[in-house]
Amino acid sequence: MSLPRILLDIPLPGFLEATLAPHCEIYPWSLLEEPAGDLLDSIRGIYTYGHVPVAGELLDRLPNLLVVSNFGVGVDHVDVGACEARGIAVGNTPGAVDGVTADMTMALMLAAARNIVTGDHFARSPGFTSYDPSNLPGLEVHGSTLGIIGMGRIGREVARRARGFDMRILYHNRNRDLEAEEALGVEYSELATLLEQAHFVSLNVPLTAETEGLIGEQQLRAMREDAVLVNVARGPVVDPEALHAALSEGWIAGAALDVTEPEPLPRDHPLLGLDNLVLTPHLGSATRRSRLRMAEMARDNLVAGLEKSPLPNQVREPG
Ligand code: 8YV
């Protein structure tokens, strides 16, 4: 019996492709350049890895699509409503990325606060000739105030870690989370108060119409001058022009971004010239174990969708 056919947005590394190969026949995204016809009609699944938009017009070209399986938790690139309207199931990988993304949040916060990247460059440079106690004074993480925006699964993991650093933890979320307050000792805060008080502001929200541009000029100006902004969520949550102004004019002390808008930033983007910015290339969930967990979950969603069974992790349009 022939295997169901799926489209893959960007080529997968071998160890990930091996998880899919027994279950489906994989076609490249470039297939969509072909005119409508039997091959496109035969596509039953989409596996997204590289964040390509999966929305209306594309879905119209694949009339027999059953499932969109996303390798990752954030499905901001998938029009879930349009899929639901066509009876197409959408799957993601919650849980697989929570701990690692929270680890990355802490790593970026510490890196920005303690000049890890600048310090590394300096320690390798000819300029480092002798120990100097006035070198690169940083900010203290322990005992300071952390503001977590988005108290979902990742936000909670960040809070758990921050408790080990004796931080006071404020959080802002669409809904107050009394259980998290009780379990993690976090304090609910209006966004304005959080921005005004936090030494570190961590963005842990999904990208939605509500969170796009959430941190712009007004919010950055409201932050403390010694504050650091950490974004492991999605680039468009932060306005990049406003962030550049904030960092170069000293409205805030620093930022650490694992995600940007656009991503990657153009090589001549002014943010790339700033020393008070730590930047990583979307490594939030980049550990080998987490990649494998994500691959297994994404495969299970894909296979279930191809069999017209309920997905183990199905995304639903809110409301
Ligand atoms: C993934 C992520 O690596 O899970 C997510 O939402 O942002 C990342 O951890 C990415 O989505 C893979 O394409």
CSV table of C-alpha atoms and ligand atoms in Angstrom, one decimal:
chain,number,residue,atom,x,y,z
A,1,MET,CA,0.0,0.0,0.0
A,2,SER,CA,1.4,3.4,-0.9
A,3,LEU,CA,2.2,5.8,1.9
A,4,PRO,CA,0.2,9.1,2.3
A,5,ARG,CA,1.9,12.1,0.8
A,6,ILE,CA,2.9,15.1,2.8
A,7,LEU,CA,4.6,18.5,2.1
A,8,LEU,CA,7.6,19.5,4.2
A,9,ASP,CA,8.4,23.3,4.3
A,10,ILE,CA,12.2,23.1,4.6
A,11,PRO,CA,14.5,20.0,4.5
A,12,LEU,CA,14.8,18.3,7.9
A,13,PRO,CA,18.2,17.1,9.3
A,14,GLY,CA,18.6,13.4,8.8
A,15,PHE,CA,17.9,12.3,12.4
A,16,LEU,CA,14.5,14.1,12.2
A,17,GLU,CA,13.6,13.0,8.8
A,18,ALA,CA,14.1,9.4,9.9
A,19,THR,CA,11.2,9.8,12.4
A,20,LEU,CA,8.8,10.6,9.5
A,21,ALA,CA,10.1,8.4,6.7
A,22,PRO,CA,8.3,5.2,7.6
A,23,HIS,CA,5.0,6.9,7.8
A,24,CYS,CA,4.7,9.1,4.7
A,25,GLU,CA,6.1,10.1,1.3
A,26,ILE,CA,7.7,13.5,1.7
A,27,TYR,CA,7.4,16.1,-1.0
A,28,PRO,CA,9.3,19.5,-0.9
A,29,TRP,CA,7.6,22.8,-0.6
A,30,SER,CA,8.5,23.7,-4.1
A,31,LEU,CA,5.8,21.3,-5.2
A,32,LEU,CA,3.5,24.3,-4.7
A,33,GLU,CA,5.0,26.0,-7.7
A,34,GLU,CA,3.4,23.3,-9.8
A,35,PRO,CA,0.0,24.1,-11.4
A,36,ALA,CA,-3.0,22.5,-9.7
A,37,GLY,CA,-3.3,18.8,-10.5
A,38,ASP,CA,-3.3,15.2,-9.3
A,39,LEU,CA,-0.1,15.5,-7.3
A,40,LEU,CA,-1.3,18.5,-5.3
A,41,ASP,CA,-4.6,16.8,-4.9
A,42,SER,CA,-2.9,13.8,-3.4
A,43,ILE,CA,-1.2,15.8,-0.5
A,44,ARG,CA,-2.8,14.8,2.8
A,45,GLY,CA,-0.5,16.4,5.3
A,46,ILE,CA,1.8,19.4,5.9
A,47,TYR,CA,4.8,19.2,8.3
A,48,THR,CA,6.0,22.7,9.2
A,49,TYR,CA,9.4,23.3,10.6
A,50,GLY,CA,10.6,26.5,9.1
A,51,HIS,CA,7.7,28.8,10.1
A,52,VAL,CA,6.2,29.3,6.6
A,53,PRO,CA,2.8,30.8,6.6
A,54,VAL,CA,0.1,28.1,6.2
A,55,ALA,CA,-3.1,30.1,5.4
A,56,GLY,CA,-6.1,30.4,3.2
A,57,GLU,CA,-4.8,30.6,-0.4
A,58,LEU,CA,-2.3,27.8,0.2
A,59,LEU,CA,-4.9,25.6,1.8
A,60,ASP,CA,-7.2,26.2,-1.2
A,61,ARG,CA,-4.5,24.6,-3.4
A,62,LEU,CA,-4.5,21.4,-1.3
A,63,PRO,CA,-8.2,20.3,-1.4
A,64,ASN,CA,-7.5,16.9,0.3
A,65,LEU,CA,-5.3,18.1,3.2
A,66,LEU,CA,-6.2,16.4,6.5
A,67,VAL,CA,-3.5,17.7,8.9
A,68,VAL,CA,-0.9,20.4,9.5
A,69,SER,CA,1.7,19.2,12.0
A,70,ASN,CA,3.9,21.8,13.5
A,71,PHE,CA,7.4,21.0,14.9
A,72,GLY,CA,7.2,23.4,17.8
A,73,VAL,CA,4.6,24.9,20.1
A,74,GLY,CA,4.1,28.3,18.5
A,75,VAL,CA,1.6,28.2,15.6
A,76,ASP,CA,1.5,31.9,14.8
A,77,HIS,CA,2.4,31.0,11.2
A,78,VAL,CA,-0.7,28.7,10.8
A,79,ASP,CA,-4.2,30.1,10.3
A,80,VAL,CA,-5.8,27.7,12.7
A,81,GLY,CA,-9.3,29.1,12.1
A,82,ALA,CA,-9.0,28.6,8.3
A,83,CYS,CA,-7.8,25.0,8.9
A,84,GLU,CA,-10.7,24.3,11.2
A,85,ALA,CA,-13.2,25.8,8.7
A,86,ARG,CA,-11.9,23.2,6.2
A,87,GLY,CA,-11.8,20.3,8.7
A,88,ILE,CA,-8.0,20.2,8.7
A,89,ALA,CA,-6.5,19.3,12.1
A,90,VAL,CA,-3.6,21.3,13.4
A,91,GLY,CA,-1.0,19.8,15.8
A,92,ASN,CA,1.8,21.2,17.9
A,93,THR,CA,4.3,20.1,20.6
A,94,PRO,CA,3.4,21.6,23.9
A,95,GLY,CA,5.5,20.5,26.9
A,96,ALA,CA,8.4,19.4,24.7
A,97,VAL,CA,9.9,22.9,24.8
A,98,ASP,CA,8.9,24.3,28.2
A,99,GLY,CA,12.0,23.4,30.2
A,100,VAL,CA,14.5,24.1,27.6
A,101,THR,CA,13.0,27.5,26.6
A,102,ALA,CA,12.9,28.5,30.3
A,103,ASP,CA,16.6,27.4,30.6
A,104,MET,CA,17.3,29.7,27.6
A,105,THR,CA,15.5,32.6,29.2
A,106,MET,CA,17.7,32.3,32.3
A,107,ALA,CA,20.8,31.9,30.2
A,108,LEU,CA,20.0,35.1,28.2
A,109,MET,CA,19.1,37.0,31.3
A,110,LEU,CA,22.4,36.0,33.0
A,111,ALA,CA,24.4,36.6,29.8
A,112,ALA,CA,23.0,40.2,29.4
A,113,ALA,CA,23.3,41.0,33.1
A,114,ARG,CA,26.8,39.7,33.6
A,115,ASN,CA,28.4,40.7,30.2
A,116,ILE,CA,29.1,37.1,29.2
A,117,VAL,CA,29.3,37.8,25.5
A,118,THR,CA,31.3,41.1,25.8
A,119,GLY,CA,33.4,39.4,28.4
A,120,ASP,CA,34.1,36.5,26.2
A,121,HIS,CA,35.2,38.7,23.4
A,122,PHE,CA,37.4,40.8,25.7
A,123,ALA,CA,39.0,37.8,27.4
A,124,ARG,CA,40.1,36.6,23.9
A,125,SER,CA,41.3,40.0,22.7
A,126,PRO,CA,44.8,41.4,23.0
A,127,GLY,CA,43.4,44.1,25.2
A,128,PHE,CA,43.1,41.7,28.2
A,129,THR,CA,46.5,42.0,29.7
A,130,SER,CA,45.8,41.9,33.4
A,131,TYR,CA,43.0,41.5,35.9
A,132,ASP,CA,41.1,44.8,36.5
A,133,PRO,CA,38.4,44.9,39.1
A,134,SER,CA,36.7,47.8,37.2
A,135,ASN,CA,36.2,45.6,34.1
A,136,LEU,CA,32.7,45.2,32.8
A,137,PRO,CA,30.6,45.8,36.0
A,138,GLY,CA,27.3,43.9,35.5
A,139,LEU,CA,23.8,43.8,37.0
A,140,GLU,CA,22.8,41.4,39.9
A,141,VAL,CA,20.3,38.8,38.9
A,142,HIS,CA,19.8,37.2,42.3
A,143,GLY,CA,17.6,39.2,44.6
A,144,SER,CA,16.3,41.4,41.8
A,145,THR,CA,12.8,41.7,40.5
A,146,LEU,CA,11.7,39.6,37.4
A,147,GLY,CA,8.6,40.5,35.4
A,148,ILE,CA,7.3,37.6,33.4
A,149,ILE,CA,4.8,38.6,30.7
A,150,GLY,CA,2.8,35.4,29.9
A,151,MET,CA,2.3,33.0,32.7
A,152,GLY,CA,1.7,29.9,30.5
A,153,ARG,CA,3.7,26.7,30.6
A,154,ILE,CA,7.0,28.3,29.7
A,155,GLY,CA,6.4,31.4,32.0
A,156,ARG,CA,5.8,29.0,34.9
A,157,GLU,CA,9.0,27.2,34.3
A,158,VAL,CA,10.9,30.5,34.2
A,159,ALA,CA,9.3,31.4,37.5
A,160,ARG,CA,10.4,28.1,39.1
A,161,ARG,CA,14.0,28.8,38.0
A,162,ALA,CA,13.9,32.4,39.1
A,163,ARG,CA,12.9,31.3,42.6
A,164,GLY,CA,16.3,29.6,42.9
A,165,PHE,CA,17.8,33.0,42.3
A,166,ASP,CA,15.8,34.5,45.1
A,167,MET,CA,14.1,36.8,42.7
A,168,ARG,CA,10.8,38.7,43.5
A,169,ILE,CA,8.6,37.6,40.6
A,170,LEU,CA,5.8,39.7,39.1
A,171,TYR,CA,3.8,38.4,36.3
A,172,HIS,CA,1.3,39.8,33.8
A,173,ASN,CA,-1.1,37.5,32.0
A,174,ARG,CA,-4.5,37.8,30.2
A,175,ASN,CA,-6.0,36.1,33.2
A,176,ARG,CA,-4.8,36.1,36.8
A,177,ASP,CA,-3.5,32.6,37.7
A,178,LEU,CA,-4.2,32.0,41.4
A,179,GLU,CA,-2.8,28.5,41.3
A,180,ALA,CA,0.6,29.9,40.0
A,181,GLU,CA,0.5,32.5,42.7
A,182,GLU,CA,0.0,29.9,45.3
A,183,ALA,CA,2.5,27.4,43.9
A,184,LEU,CA,5.2,29.7,42.7
A,185,GLY,CA,4.9,32.7,44.9
A,186,VAL,CA,4.4,35.0,41.9
A,187,GLU,CA,2.6,38.3,42.2
A,188,TYR,CA,0.0,39.4,39.6
A,189,SER,CA,0.8,42.9,38.2
A,190,GLU,CA,-0.7,45.3,35.7
A,191,LEU,CA,1.6,45.6,32.7
A,192,ALA,CA,2.5,49.2,33.5
A,193,THR,CA,3.5,48.3,37.1
A,194,LEU,CA,5.5,45.3,36.0
A,195,LEU,CA,7.4,47.4,33.4
A,196,GLU,CA,8.0,50.1,36.0
A,197,GLN,CA,9.3,47.8,38.7
A,198,ALA,CA,11.1,44.9,37.0
A,199,HIS,CA,14.9,44.7,36.7
A,200,PHE,CA,14.4,41.9,34.1
A,201,VAL,CA,11.4,41.7,31.8
A,202,SER,CA,10.9,38.3,30.2
A,203,LEU,CA,8.5,37.8,27.3
A,204,ASN,CA,6.9,34.3,27.3
A,205,VAL,CA,3.7,34.9,25.4
A,206,PRO,CA,2.6,33.3,22.1
A,207,LEU,CA,2.4,35.7,19.1
A,208,THR,CA,-1.2,36.6,18.6
A,209,ALA,CA,-3.1,39.7,17.4
A,210,GLU,CA,-3.1,40.8,21.1
A,211,THR,CA,0.7,40.4,21.7
A,212,GLU,CA,2.0,41.7,18.4
A,213,GLY,CA,3.9,44.9,19.1
A,214,LEU,CA,3.2,44.5,22.9
A,215,ILE,CA,6.5,46.1,23.7
A,216,GLY,CA,6.9,49.4,21.8
A,217,GLU,CA,8.2,52.9,22.6
A,218,GLN,CA,5.7,53.6,25.4
A,219,GLN,CA,6.5,50.3,27.2
A,220,LEU,CA,10.2,50.6,26.7
A,221,ARG,CA,10.2,54.2,28.1
A,222,ALA,CA,8.2,52.9,31.1
A,223,MET,CA,10.9,50.4,32.0
A,224,ARG,CA,13.7,51.1,34.5
A,225,GLU,CA,17.0,52.6,33.1
A,226,ASP,CA,18.8,49.6,34.6
A,227,ALA,CA,16.4,47.0,33.2
A,228,VAL,CA,17.1,44.2,30.7
A,229,LEU,CA,14.5,42.9,28.3
A,230,VAL,CA,14.6,39.2,27.4
A,231,ASN,CA,12.6,37.8,24.4
A,232,VAL,CA,12.4,34.1,23.8
A,233,ALA,CA,8.9,34.3,22.5
A,234,ARG,CA,8.5,35.7,19.0
A,235,GLY,CA,10.2,38.7,17.3
A,236,PRO,CA,7.1,40.7,16.4
A,237,VAL,CA,6.2,41.0,20.1
A,238,VAL,CA,8.8,43.7,20.3
A,239,ASP,CA,9.0,46.8,18.0
A,240,PRO,CA,12.6,46.6,16.7
A,241,GLU,CA,12.9,50.3,15.9
A,242,ALA,CA,11.7,51.3,19.4
A,243,LEU,CA,14.1,48.7,20.9
A,244,HIS,CA,17.0,50.2,18.9
A,245,ALA,CA,16.2,53.6,20.3
A,246,ALA,CA,15.8,52.2,23.8
A,247,LEU,CA,19.2,50.5,23.7
A,248,SER,CA,21.1,53.2,22.0
A,249,GLU,CA,19.6,56.1,23.9
A,250,GLY,CA,19.8,54.4,27.3
A,251,TRP,CA,16.1,54.1,28.1
A,252,ILE,CA,17.0,50.6,29.3
A,253,ALA,CA,20.3,48.9,30.1
A,254,GLY,CA,20.2,46.0,27.8
A,255,ALA,CA,18.3,43.3,25.9
A,256,ALA,CA,18.8,39.6,25.1
A,257,LEU,CA,16.8,38.3,22.1
A,258,ASP,CA,16.5,34.7,20.9
A,259,VAL,CA,14.0,35.9,18.3
A,260,THR,CA,13.7,39.0,16.2
A,261,GLU,CA,11.5,40.7,13.6
A,262,PRO,CA,12.5,40.0,10.9
A,263,GLU,CA,14.4,36.8,11.6
A,264,PRO,CA,17.2,36.8,10.8
A,265,LEU,CA,17.8,40.5,11.0
A,266,PRO,CA,19.3,41.9,7.8
A,267,ARG,CA,23.1,41.9,8.2
A,268,ASP,CA,23.2,45.7,8.2
A,269,HIS,CA,20.4,46.1,10.8
A,270,PRO,CA,21.4,48.8,13.4
A,271,LEU,CA,20.5,46.4,16.3
A,272,LEU,CA,23.5,44.3,15.3
A,273,GLY,CA,25.9,47.1,16.1
A,274,LEU,CA,24.9,47.4,19.7
A,275,ASP,CA,27.1,46.1,22.6
A,276,ASN,CA,24.2,46.1,25.1
A,277,LEU,CA,22.3,43.5,23.0
A,278,VAL,CA,22.9,39.7,23.3
A,279,LEU,CA,21.5,37.8,20.3
A,280,THR,CA,21.0,34.1,19.7
A,281,PRO,CA,19.6,32.5,16.5
A,282,HIS,CA,16.3,31.1,17.8
A,283,LEU,CA,17.9,28.5,20.0
A,284,GLY,CA,15.1,28.3,22.6
A,285,SER,CA,14.4,24.6,22.2
A,286,ALA,CA,17.7,23.7,20.6
A,287,THR,CA,18.9,20.7,22.6
A,288,ARG,CA,19.2,17.3,21.0
A,289,ARG,CA,16.8,15.7,23.5
A,290,SER,CA,14.2,18.4,23.0
A,291,ARG,CA,14.4,18.1,19.2
A,292,LEU,CA,13.8,14.4,19.5
A,293,ARG,CA,10.8,15.0,21.8
A,294,MET,CA,9.4,17.6,19.4
A,295,ALA,CA,10.0,15.2,16.5
A,296,GLU,CA,8.1,12.4,18.2
A,297,MET,CA,5.2,14.6,19.1
A,298,ALA,CA,5.0,16.2,15.7
A,299,ARG,CA,5.2,12.7,14.0
A,300,ASP,CA,2.4,11.4,16.3
A,301,ASN,CA,0.2,14.3,15.4
A,302,LEU,CA,0.9,13.9,11.7
A,303,VAL,CA,0.2,10.1,11.7
A,304,ALA,CA,-3.0,10.5,13.7
A,305,GLY,CA,-4.2,13.3,11.3
A,306,LEU,CA,-3.4,11.2,8.3
A,307,GLU,CA,-5.4,8.3,9.8
A,308,LYS,CA,-8.3,10.8,10.5
A,309,SER,CA,-7.9,10.1,14.3
A,310,PRO,CA,-7.9,12.7,17.0
A,311,LEU,CA,-4.4,14.3,17.3
A,312,PRO,CA,-2.6,13.7,20.7
A,313,ASN,CA,-1.9,17.5,20.7
A,314,GLN,CA,-4.4,19.4,18.7
A,315,VAL,CA,-4.4,23.2,18.5
A,316,ARG,CA,-7.9,24.8,18.6
A,317,GLU,CA,-8.9,28.3,17.7
A,318,PRO,CA,-9.7,30.1,21.0
A,319,GLY,CA,-13.3,31.0,21.6
B,1,8YV,C1,11.0,25.7,17.5
B,1,8YV,C2,9.7,27.4,18.9
B,1,8YV,O1,12.3,25.3,17.4
B,1,8YV,O2,8.4,25.7,19.7
B,1,8YV,C3,8.5,26.8,19.3
B,1,8YV,O3,7.4,27.6,19.2
B,1,8YV,O4,9.8,28.6,18.8
B,1,8YV,C4,11.0,26.7,18.6
B,1,8YV,O5,11.3,26.1,19.8
B,1,8YV,C5,10.6,26.2,16.2
B,1,8YV,O6,9.3,26.5,16.2
B,1,8YV,C6,10.9,25.1,15.1
B,1,8YV,O7,10.5,25.6,13.9
